[in-house]
mmCIF file of C-alpha atoms and ligand atoms in Angstrom:
data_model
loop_
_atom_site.group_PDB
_atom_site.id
_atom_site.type_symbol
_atom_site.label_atom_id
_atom_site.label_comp_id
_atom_site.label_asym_id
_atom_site.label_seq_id
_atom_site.Cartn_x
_atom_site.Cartn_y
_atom_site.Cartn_z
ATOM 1 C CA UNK A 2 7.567 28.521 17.933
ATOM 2 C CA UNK A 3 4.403 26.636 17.950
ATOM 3 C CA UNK A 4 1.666 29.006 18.633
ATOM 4 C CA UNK A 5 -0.610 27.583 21.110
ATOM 5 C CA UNK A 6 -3.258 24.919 20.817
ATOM 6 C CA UNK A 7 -4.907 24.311 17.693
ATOM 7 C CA UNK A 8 -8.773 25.530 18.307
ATOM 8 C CA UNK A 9 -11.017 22.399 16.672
ATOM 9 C CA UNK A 10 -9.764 19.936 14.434
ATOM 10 C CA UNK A 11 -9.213 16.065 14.541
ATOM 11 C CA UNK A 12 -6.137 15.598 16.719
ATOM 12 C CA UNK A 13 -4.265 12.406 17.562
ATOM 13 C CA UNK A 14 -4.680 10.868 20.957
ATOM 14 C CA UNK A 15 -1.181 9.421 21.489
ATOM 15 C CA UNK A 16 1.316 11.977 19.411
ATOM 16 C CA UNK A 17 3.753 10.144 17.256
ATOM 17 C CA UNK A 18 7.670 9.727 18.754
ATOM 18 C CA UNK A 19 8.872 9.594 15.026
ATOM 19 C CA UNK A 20 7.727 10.401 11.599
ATOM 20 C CA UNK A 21 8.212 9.334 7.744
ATOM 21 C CA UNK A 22 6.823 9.941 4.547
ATOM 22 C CA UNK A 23 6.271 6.805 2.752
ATOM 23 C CA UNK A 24 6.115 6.752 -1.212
ATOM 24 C CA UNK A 25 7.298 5.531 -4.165
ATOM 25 C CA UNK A 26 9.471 7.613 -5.625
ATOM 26 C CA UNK A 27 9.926 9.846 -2.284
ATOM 27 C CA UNK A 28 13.163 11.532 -3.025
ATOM 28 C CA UNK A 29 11.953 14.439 -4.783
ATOM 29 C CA UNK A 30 9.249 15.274 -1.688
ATOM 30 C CA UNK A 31 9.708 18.937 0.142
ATOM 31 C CA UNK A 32 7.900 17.492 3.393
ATOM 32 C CA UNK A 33 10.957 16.739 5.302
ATOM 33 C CA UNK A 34 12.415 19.907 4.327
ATOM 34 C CA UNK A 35 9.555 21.565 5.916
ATOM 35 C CA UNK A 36 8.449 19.348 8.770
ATOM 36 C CA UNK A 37 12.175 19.152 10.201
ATOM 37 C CA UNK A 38 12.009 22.836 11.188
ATOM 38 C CA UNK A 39 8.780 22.814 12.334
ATOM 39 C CA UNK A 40 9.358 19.894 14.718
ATOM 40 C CA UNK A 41 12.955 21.778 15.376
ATOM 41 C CA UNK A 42 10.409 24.710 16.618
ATOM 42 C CA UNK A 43 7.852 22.459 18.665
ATOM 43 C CA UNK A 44 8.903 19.574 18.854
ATOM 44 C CA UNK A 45 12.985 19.300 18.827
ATOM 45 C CA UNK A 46 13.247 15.300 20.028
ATOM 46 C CA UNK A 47 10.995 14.092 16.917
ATOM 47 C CA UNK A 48 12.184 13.520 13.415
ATOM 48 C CA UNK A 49 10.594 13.345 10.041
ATOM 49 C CA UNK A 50 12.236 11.020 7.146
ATOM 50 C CA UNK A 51 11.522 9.930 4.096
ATOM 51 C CA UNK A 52 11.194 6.191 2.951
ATOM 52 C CA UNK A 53 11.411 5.041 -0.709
ATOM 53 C CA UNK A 54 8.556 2.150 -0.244
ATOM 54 C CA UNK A 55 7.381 -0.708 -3.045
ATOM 55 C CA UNK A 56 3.778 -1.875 -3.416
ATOM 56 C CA UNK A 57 4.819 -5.302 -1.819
ATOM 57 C CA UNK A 58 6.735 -4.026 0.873
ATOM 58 C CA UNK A 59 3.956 -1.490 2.379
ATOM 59 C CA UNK A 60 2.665 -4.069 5.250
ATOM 60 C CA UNK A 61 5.944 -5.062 6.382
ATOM 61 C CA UNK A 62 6.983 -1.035 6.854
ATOM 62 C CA UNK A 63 3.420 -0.015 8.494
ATOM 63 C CA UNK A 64 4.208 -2.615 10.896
ATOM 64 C CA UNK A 65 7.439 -1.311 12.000
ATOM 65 C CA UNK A 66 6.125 2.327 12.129
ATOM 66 C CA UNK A 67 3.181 0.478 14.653
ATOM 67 C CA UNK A 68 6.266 -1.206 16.611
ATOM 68 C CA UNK A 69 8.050 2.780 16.565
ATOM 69 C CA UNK A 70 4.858 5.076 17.026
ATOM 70 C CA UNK A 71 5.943 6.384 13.921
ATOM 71 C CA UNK A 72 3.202 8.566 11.941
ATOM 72 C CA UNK A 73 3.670 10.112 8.981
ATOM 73 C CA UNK A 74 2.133 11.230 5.459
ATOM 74 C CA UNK A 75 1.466 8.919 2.543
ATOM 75 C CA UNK A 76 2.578 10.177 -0.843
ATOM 76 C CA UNK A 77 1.633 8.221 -4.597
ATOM 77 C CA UNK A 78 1.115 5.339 -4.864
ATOM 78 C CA UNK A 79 0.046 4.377 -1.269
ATOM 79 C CA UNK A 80 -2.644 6.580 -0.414
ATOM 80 C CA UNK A 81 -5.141 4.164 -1.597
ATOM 81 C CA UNK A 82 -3.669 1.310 0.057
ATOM 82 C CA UNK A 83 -3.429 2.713 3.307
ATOM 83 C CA UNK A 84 -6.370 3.882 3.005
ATOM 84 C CA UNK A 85 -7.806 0.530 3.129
ATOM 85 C CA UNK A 86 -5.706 -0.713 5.539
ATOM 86 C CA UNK A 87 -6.258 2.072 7.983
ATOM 87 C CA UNK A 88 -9.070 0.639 10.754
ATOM 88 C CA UNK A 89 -10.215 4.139 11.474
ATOM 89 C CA UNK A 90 -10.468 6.616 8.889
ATOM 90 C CA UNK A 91 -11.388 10.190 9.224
ATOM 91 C CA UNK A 92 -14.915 11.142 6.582
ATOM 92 C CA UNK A 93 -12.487 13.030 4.141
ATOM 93 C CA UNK A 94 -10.439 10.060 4.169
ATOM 94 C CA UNK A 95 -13.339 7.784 3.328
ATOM 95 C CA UNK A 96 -15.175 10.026 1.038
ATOM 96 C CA UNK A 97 -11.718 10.612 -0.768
ATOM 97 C CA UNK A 98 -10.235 7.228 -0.697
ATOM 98 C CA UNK A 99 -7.092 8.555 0.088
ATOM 99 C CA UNK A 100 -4.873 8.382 2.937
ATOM 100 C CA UNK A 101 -2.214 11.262 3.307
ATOM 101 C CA UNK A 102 -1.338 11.076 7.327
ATOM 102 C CA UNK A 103 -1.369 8.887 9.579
ATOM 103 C CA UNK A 104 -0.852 7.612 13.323
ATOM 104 C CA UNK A 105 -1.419 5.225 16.211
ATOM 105 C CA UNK A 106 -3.535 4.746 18.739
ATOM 106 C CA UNK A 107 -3.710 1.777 20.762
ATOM 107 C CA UNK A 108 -1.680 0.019 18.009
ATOM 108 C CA UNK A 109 -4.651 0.757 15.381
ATOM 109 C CA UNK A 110 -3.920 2.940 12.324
ATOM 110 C CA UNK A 111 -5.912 5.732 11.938
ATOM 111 C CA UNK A 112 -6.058 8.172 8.245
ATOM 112 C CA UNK A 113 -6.808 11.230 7.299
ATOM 113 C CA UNK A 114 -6.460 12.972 4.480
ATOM 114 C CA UNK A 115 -5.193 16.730 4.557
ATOM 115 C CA UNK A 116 -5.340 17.428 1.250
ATOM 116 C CA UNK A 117 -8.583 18.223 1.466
ATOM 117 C CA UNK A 118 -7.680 21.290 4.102
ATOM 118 C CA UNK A 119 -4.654 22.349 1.769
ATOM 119 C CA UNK A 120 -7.214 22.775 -1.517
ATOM 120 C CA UNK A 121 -9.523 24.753 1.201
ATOM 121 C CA UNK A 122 -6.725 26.996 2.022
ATOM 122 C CA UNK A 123 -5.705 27.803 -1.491
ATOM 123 C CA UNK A 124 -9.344 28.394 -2.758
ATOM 124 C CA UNK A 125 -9.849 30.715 0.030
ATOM 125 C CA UNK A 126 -6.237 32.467 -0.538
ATOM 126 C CA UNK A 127 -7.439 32.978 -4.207
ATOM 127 C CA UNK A 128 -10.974 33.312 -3.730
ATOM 128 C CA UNK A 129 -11.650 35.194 -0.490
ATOM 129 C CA UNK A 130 -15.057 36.844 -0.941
ATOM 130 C CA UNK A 131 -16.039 33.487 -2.348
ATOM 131 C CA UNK A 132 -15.861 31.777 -5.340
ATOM 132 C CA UNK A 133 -18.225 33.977 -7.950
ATOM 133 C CA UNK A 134 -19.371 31.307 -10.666
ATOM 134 C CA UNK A 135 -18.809 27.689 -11.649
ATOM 135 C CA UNK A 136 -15.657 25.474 -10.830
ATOM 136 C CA UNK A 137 -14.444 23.609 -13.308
ATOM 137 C CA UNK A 138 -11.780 20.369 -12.284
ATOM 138 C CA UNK A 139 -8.922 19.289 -14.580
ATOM 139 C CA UNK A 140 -8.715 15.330 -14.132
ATOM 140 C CA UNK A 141 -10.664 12.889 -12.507
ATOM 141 C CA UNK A 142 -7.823 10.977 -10.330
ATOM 142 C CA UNK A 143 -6.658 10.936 -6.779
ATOM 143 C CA UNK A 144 -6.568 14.270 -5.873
ATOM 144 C CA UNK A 145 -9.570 15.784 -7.801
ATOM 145 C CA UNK A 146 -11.226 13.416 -5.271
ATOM 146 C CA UNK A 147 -9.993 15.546 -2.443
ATOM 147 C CA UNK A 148 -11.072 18.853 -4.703
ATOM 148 C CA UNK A 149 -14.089 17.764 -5.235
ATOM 149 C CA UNK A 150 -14.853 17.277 -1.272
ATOM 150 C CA UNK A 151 -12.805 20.617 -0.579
ATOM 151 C CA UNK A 152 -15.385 22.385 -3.237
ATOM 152 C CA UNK A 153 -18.744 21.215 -0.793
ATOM 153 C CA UNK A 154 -17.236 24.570 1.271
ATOM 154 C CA UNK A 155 -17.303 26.397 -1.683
ATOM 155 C CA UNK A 156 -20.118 25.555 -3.067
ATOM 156 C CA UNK A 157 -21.664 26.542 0.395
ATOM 157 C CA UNK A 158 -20.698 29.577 0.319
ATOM 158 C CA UNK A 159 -22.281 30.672 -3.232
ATOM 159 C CA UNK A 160 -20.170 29.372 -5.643
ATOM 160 C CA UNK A 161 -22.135 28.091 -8.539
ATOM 161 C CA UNK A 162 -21.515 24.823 -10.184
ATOM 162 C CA UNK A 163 -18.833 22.453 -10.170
ATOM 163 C CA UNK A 164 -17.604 20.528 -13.395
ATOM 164 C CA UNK A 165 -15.454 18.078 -14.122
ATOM 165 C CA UNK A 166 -13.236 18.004 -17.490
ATOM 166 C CA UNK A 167 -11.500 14.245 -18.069
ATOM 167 C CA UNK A 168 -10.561 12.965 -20.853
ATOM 168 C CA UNK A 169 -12.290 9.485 -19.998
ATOM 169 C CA UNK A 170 -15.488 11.232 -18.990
ATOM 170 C CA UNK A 171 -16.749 7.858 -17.491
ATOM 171 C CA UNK A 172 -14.168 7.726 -15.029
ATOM 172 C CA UNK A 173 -15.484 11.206 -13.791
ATOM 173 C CA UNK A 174 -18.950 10.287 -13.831
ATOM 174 C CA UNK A 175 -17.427 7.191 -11.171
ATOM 175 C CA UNK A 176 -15.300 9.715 -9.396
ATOM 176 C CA UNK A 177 -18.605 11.893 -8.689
ATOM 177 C CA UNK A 178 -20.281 8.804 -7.483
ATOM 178 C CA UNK A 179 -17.913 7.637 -5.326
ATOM 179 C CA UNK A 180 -17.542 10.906 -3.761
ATOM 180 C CA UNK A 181 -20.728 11.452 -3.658
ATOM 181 C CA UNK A 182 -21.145 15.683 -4.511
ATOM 182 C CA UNK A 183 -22.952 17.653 -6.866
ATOM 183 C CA UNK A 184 -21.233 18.127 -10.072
ATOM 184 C CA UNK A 185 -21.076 17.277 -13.794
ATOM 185 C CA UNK A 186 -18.973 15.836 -16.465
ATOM 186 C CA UNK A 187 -17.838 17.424 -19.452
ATOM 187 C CA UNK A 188 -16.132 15.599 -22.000
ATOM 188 C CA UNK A 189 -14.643 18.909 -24.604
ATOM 189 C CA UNK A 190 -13.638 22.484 -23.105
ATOM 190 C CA UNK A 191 -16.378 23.023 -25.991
ATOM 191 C CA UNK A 192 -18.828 21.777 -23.660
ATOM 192 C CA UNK A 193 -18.586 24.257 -21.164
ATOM 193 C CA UNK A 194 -20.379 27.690 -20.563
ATOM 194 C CA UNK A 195 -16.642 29.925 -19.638
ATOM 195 C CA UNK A 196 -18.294 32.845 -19.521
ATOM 196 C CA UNK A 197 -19.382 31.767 -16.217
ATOM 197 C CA UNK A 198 -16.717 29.739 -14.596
ATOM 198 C CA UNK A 199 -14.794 32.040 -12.051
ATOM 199 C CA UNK A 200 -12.100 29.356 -10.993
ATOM 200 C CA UNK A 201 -10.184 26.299 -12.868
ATOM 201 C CA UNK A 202 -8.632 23.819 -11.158
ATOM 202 C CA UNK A 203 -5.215 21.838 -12.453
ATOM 203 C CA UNK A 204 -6.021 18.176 -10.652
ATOM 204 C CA UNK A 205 -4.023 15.999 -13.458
ATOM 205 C CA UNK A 206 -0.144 16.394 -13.646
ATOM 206 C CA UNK A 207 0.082 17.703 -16.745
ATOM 207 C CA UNK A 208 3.029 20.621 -16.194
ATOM 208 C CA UNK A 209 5.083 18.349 -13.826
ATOM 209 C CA UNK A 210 7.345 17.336 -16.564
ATOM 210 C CA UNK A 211 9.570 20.384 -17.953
ATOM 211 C CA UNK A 212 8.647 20.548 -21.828
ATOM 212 C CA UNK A 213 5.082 19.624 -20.814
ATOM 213 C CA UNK A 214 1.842 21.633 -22.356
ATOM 214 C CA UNK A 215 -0.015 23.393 -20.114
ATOM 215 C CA UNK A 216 -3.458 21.419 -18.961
ATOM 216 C CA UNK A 217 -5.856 23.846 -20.414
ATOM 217 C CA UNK A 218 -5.077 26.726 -22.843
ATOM 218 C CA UNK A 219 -5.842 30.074 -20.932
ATOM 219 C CA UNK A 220 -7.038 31.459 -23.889
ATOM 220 C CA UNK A 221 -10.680 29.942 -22.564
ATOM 221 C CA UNK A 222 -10.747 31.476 -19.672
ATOM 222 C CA UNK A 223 -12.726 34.815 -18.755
ATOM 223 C CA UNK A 224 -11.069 38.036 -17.319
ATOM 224 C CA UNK A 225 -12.754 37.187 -13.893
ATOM 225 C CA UNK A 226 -11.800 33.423 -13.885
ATOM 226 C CA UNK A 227 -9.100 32.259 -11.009
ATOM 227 C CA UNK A 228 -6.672 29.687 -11.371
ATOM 228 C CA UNK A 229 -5.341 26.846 -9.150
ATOM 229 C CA UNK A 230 -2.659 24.485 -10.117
ATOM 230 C CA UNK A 231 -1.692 21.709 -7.597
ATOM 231 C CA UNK A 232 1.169 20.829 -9.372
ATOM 232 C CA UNK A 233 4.257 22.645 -8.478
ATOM 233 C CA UNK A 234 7.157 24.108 -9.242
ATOM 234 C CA UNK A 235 9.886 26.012 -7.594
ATOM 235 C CA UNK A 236 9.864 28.722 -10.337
ATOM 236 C CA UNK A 237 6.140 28.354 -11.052
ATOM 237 C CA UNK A 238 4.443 26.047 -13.550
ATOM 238 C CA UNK A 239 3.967 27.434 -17.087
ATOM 239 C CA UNK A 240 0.110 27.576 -16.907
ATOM 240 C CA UNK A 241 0.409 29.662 -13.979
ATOM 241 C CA UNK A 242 2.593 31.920 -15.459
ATOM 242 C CA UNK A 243 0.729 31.951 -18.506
ATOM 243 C CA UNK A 244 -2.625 32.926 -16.419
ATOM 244 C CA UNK A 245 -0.535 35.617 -15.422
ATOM 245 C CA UNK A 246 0.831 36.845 -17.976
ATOM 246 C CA UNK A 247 -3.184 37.738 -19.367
ATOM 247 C CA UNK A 248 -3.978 39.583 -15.847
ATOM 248 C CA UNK A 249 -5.565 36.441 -14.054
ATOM 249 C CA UNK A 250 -5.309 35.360 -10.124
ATOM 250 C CA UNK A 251 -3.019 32.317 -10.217
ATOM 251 C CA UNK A 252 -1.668 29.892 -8.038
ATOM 252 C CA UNK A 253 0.148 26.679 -8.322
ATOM 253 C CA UNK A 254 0.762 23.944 -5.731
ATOM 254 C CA UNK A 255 3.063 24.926 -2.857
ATOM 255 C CA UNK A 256 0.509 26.813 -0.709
ATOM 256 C CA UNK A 257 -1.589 23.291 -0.895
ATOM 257 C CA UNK A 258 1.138 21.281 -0.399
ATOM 258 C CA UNK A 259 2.687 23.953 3.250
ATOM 259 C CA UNK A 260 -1.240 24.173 4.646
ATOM 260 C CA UNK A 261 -1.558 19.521 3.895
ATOM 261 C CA UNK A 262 1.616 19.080 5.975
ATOM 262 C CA UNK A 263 0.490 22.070 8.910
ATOM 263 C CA UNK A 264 -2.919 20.392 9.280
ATOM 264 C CA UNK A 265 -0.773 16.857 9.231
ATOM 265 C CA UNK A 266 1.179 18.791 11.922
ATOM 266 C CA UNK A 267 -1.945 19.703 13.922
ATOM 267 C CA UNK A 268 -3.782 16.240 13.699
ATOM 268 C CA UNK A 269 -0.318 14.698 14.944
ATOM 269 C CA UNK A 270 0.549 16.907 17.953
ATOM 270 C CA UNK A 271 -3.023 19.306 18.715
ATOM 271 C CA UNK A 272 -0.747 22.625 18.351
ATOM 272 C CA UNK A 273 -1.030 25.483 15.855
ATOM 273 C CA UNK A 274 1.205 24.943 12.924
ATOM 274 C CA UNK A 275 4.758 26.920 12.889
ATOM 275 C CA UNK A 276 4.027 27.910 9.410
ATOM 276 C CA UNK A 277 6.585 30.839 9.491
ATOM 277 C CA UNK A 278 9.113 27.940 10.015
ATOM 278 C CA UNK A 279 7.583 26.016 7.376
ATOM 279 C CA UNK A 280 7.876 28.769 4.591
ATOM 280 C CA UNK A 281 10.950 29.774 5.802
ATOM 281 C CA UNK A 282 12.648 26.045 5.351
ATOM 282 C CA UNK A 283 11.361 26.532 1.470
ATOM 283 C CA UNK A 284 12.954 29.942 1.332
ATOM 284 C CA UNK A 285 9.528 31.484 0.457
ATOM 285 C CA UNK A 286 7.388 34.019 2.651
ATOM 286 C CA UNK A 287 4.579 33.409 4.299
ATOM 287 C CA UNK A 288 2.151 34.098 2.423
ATOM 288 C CA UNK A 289 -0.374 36.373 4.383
ATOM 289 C CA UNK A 290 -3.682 34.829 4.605
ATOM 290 C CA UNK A 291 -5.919 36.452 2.351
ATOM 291 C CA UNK A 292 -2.875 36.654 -0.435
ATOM 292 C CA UNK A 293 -1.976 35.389 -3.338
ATOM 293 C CA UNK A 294 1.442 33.932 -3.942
ATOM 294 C CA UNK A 295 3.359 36.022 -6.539
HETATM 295 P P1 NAP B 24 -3.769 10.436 -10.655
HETATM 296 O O1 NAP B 24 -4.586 9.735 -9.633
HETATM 297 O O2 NAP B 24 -2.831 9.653 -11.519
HETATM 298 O O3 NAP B 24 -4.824 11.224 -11.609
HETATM 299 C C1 NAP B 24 -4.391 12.048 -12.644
HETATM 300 C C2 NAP B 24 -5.586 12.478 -13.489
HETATM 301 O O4 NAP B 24 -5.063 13.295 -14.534
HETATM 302 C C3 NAP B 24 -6.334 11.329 -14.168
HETATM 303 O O5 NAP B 24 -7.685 11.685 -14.302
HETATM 304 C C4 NAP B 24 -5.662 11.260 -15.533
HETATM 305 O O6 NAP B 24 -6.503 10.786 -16.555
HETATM 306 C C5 NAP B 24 -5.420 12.734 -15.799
HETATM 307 N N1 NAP B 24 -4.345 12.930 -16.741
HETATM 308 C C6 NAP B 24 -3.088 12.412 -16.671
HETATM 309 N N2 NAP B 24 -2.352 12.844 -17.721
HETATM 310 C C7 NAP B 24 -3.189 13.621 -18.463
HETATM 311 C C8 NAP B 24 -3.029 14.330 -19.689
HETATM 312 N N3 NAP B 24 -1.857 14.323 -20.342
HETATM 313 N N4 NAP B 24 -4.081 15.026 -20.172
HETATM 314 C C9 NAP B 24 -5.281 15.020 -19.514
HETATM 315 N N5 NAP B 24 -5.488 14.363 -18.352
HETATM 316 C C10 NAP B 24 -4.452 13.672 -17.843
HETATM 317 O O7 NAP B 24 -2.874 11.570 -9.997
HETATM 318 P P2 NAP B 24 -3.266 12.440 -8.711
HETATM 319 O O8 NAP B 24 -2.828 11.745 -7.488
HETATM 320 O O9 NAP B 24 -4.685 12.823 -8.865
HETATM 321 O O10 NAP B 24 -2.308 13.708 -8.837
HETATM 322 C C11 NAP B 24 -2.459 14.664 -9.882
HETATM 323 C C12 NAP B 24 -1.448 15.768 -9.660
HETATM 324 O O11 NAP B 24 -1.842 16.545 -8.521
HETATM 325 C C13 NAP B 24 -0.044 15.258 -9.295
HETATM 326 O O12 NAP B 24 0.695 15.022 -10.430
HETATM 327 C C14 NAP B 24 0.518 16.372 -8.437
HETATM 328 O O13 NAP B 24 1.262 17.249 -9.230
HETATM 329 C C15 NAP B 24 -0.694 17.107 -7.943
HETATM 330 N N6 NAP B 24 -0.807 17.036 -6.466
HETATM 331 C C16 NAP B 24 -0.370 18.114 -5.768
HETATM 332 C C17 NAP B 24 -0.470 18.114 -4.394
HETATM 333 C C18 NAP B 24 0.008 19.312 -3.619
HETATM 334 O O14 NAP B 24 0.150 19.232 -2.377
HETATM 335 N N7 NAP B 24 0.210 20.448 -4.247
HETATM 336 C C19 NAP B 24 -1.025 17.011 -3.716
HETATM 337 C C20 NAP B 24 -1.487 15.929 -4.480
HETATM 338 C C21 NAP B 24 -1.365 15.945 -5.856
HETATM 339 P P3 NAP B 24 -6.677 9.207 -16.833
HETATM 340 O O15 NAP B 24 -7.490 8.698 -15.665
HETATM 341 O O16 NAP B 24 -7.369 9.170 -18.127
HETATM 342 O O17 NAP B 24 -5.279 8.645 -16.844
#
């Protein structure tokens, strides 16, 4: 059951009657899974789908979701695109770029992007006295755009600096522009001081692919040094296992990807989350707040 009002957050005026994921390729998403028994929970006459949609074909399906009320998340390659065709946009939205959720109001699409809250969540799970040294960000893409605005919090609360490793530096020195935050580029693990970085963060998708190599070897990381990887894996990803396996904090992607679709949840309807619902559709336990996913 849904348990009461959500406290503060950015909430939808007009709920949405239906809702879809819409991405290219969608089959493989766990958002339905999830989503159906919250709704089935809270909110038993609305439905979440999935739709398989090309580049070209993107206008002609946001208009019939206007037509429907239907909201919905945004999954690759579309989160840019709606992004700029959303006429109201949320400041994580526009600082990111990215569109993962969506609605109507009025017939005007509105975006936000919970990504951002799901990285929060995780680095808090992981990190919960605060994160004790430098960050340093794997990739320089989509979503280490919504790290890099979900690390302002931590930086905020003490943790030192925040780095990002690409292998096209320059497209990391743009990413830090265009997001606007406080952080540096570093070109070489070589580069970087790991002695004092106290959490690493997987934002490329290096470990999706089974036979892949794992983003970063652990071997640079300190005894002290956390480590978040958004991509996931029903059995874990190999460099989480591998942090592990040397006595490290670890996380990969799932946590991210329950705490994106209950803030999507929460902007949608302005009701807590059933996030006991939500674990339990993935056959996982809620993980208690302050935890770390074993
Ligand atoms: P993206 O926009 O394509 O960016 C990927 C970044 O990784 C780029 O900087 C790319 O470098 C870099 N990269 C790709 N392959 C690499 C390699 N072999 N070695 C080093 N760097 C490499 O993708 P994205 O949207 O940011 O997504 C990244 C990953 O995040 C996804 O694959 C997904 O697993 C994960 N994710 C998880 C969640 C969740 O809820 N858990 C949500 C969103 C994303 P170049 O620019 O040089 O190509």
């Amino acid at each position: 059951m849904s348990t009461g009002r959500r406290p503060s957050g950015i909430v939808a005026r007009t709920p949405p009657g239906a809702l879809v994921i819409l991405g290219q390729p969608v089959a493989q998403s766990l958002s339905p899974l999830f989503q159906n028994a919250a709704l089935q929970a809270s909110h038993p006459g609305v439905h979440y789908a999935r739709r398989e949609v090309a580049a070209d074909d993107l206008d002609r399906v946001l208009a019939e979701c206007r037509a429907a009320n239907c909201g919905g998340n945004v999954t690759m390659p579309h989160k840019f695109a709606v992004c700029e065709r959303a006429s109201n946009r949320t400041e994580t939205a526009t600082r990111t770029g990215a569109v993962n959720t969506f609605w109507w109001e009025d017939g005007a699409l509105f975006g936000h992007n919970t990504d951002v809250d799901g990285i929060v969540a995780t680095v808090r799970a992981l990190c919960p006295d605060g994160v004790r040294g430098d960050v340093v960000v794997l990739g320089a893409g989509g979503a280490a755009a919504s790290v890099l605005v979900a690390l302002e919090s931590a930086r905020r609360a003490g943790a030192g600096r925040t780095i990002v490793l690409a292998r096209a530096p320059g497209r990391a020195t743009a990413l830090i522009a265009r997001v606007a935050v406080d952080a540096r580029v570093a070109a070489n693990a070589g580069d970087i001081a790991w002695p004092r970085v106290g959490l690493v963060i997987n934002a490329t998708p290096v470990g999706m692919t089974p036979g892949d190599a794992v983003p970063l070897s652990t071997e640079w990381l300190s005894a002290h040094a956390a480590v978040f990887d958004l991509v996931y894996k029903r059995e874990g990803t190999r460099w989480v296992q591998e942090a592990r396996a040397r006595g490290l904090l670890a996380e990969d992607g799932l946590r991210m990807l329950v705490e994106q679709g209950a803030s999507a949840f929460e902007t949608w309807f302005g009701v807590a989350a059933p996030r006991a619902e939500m674990w339990r559709a993935l056959g996982e336990p809620m993980p208690p707040d302050l935890s770390v996913r074993r």
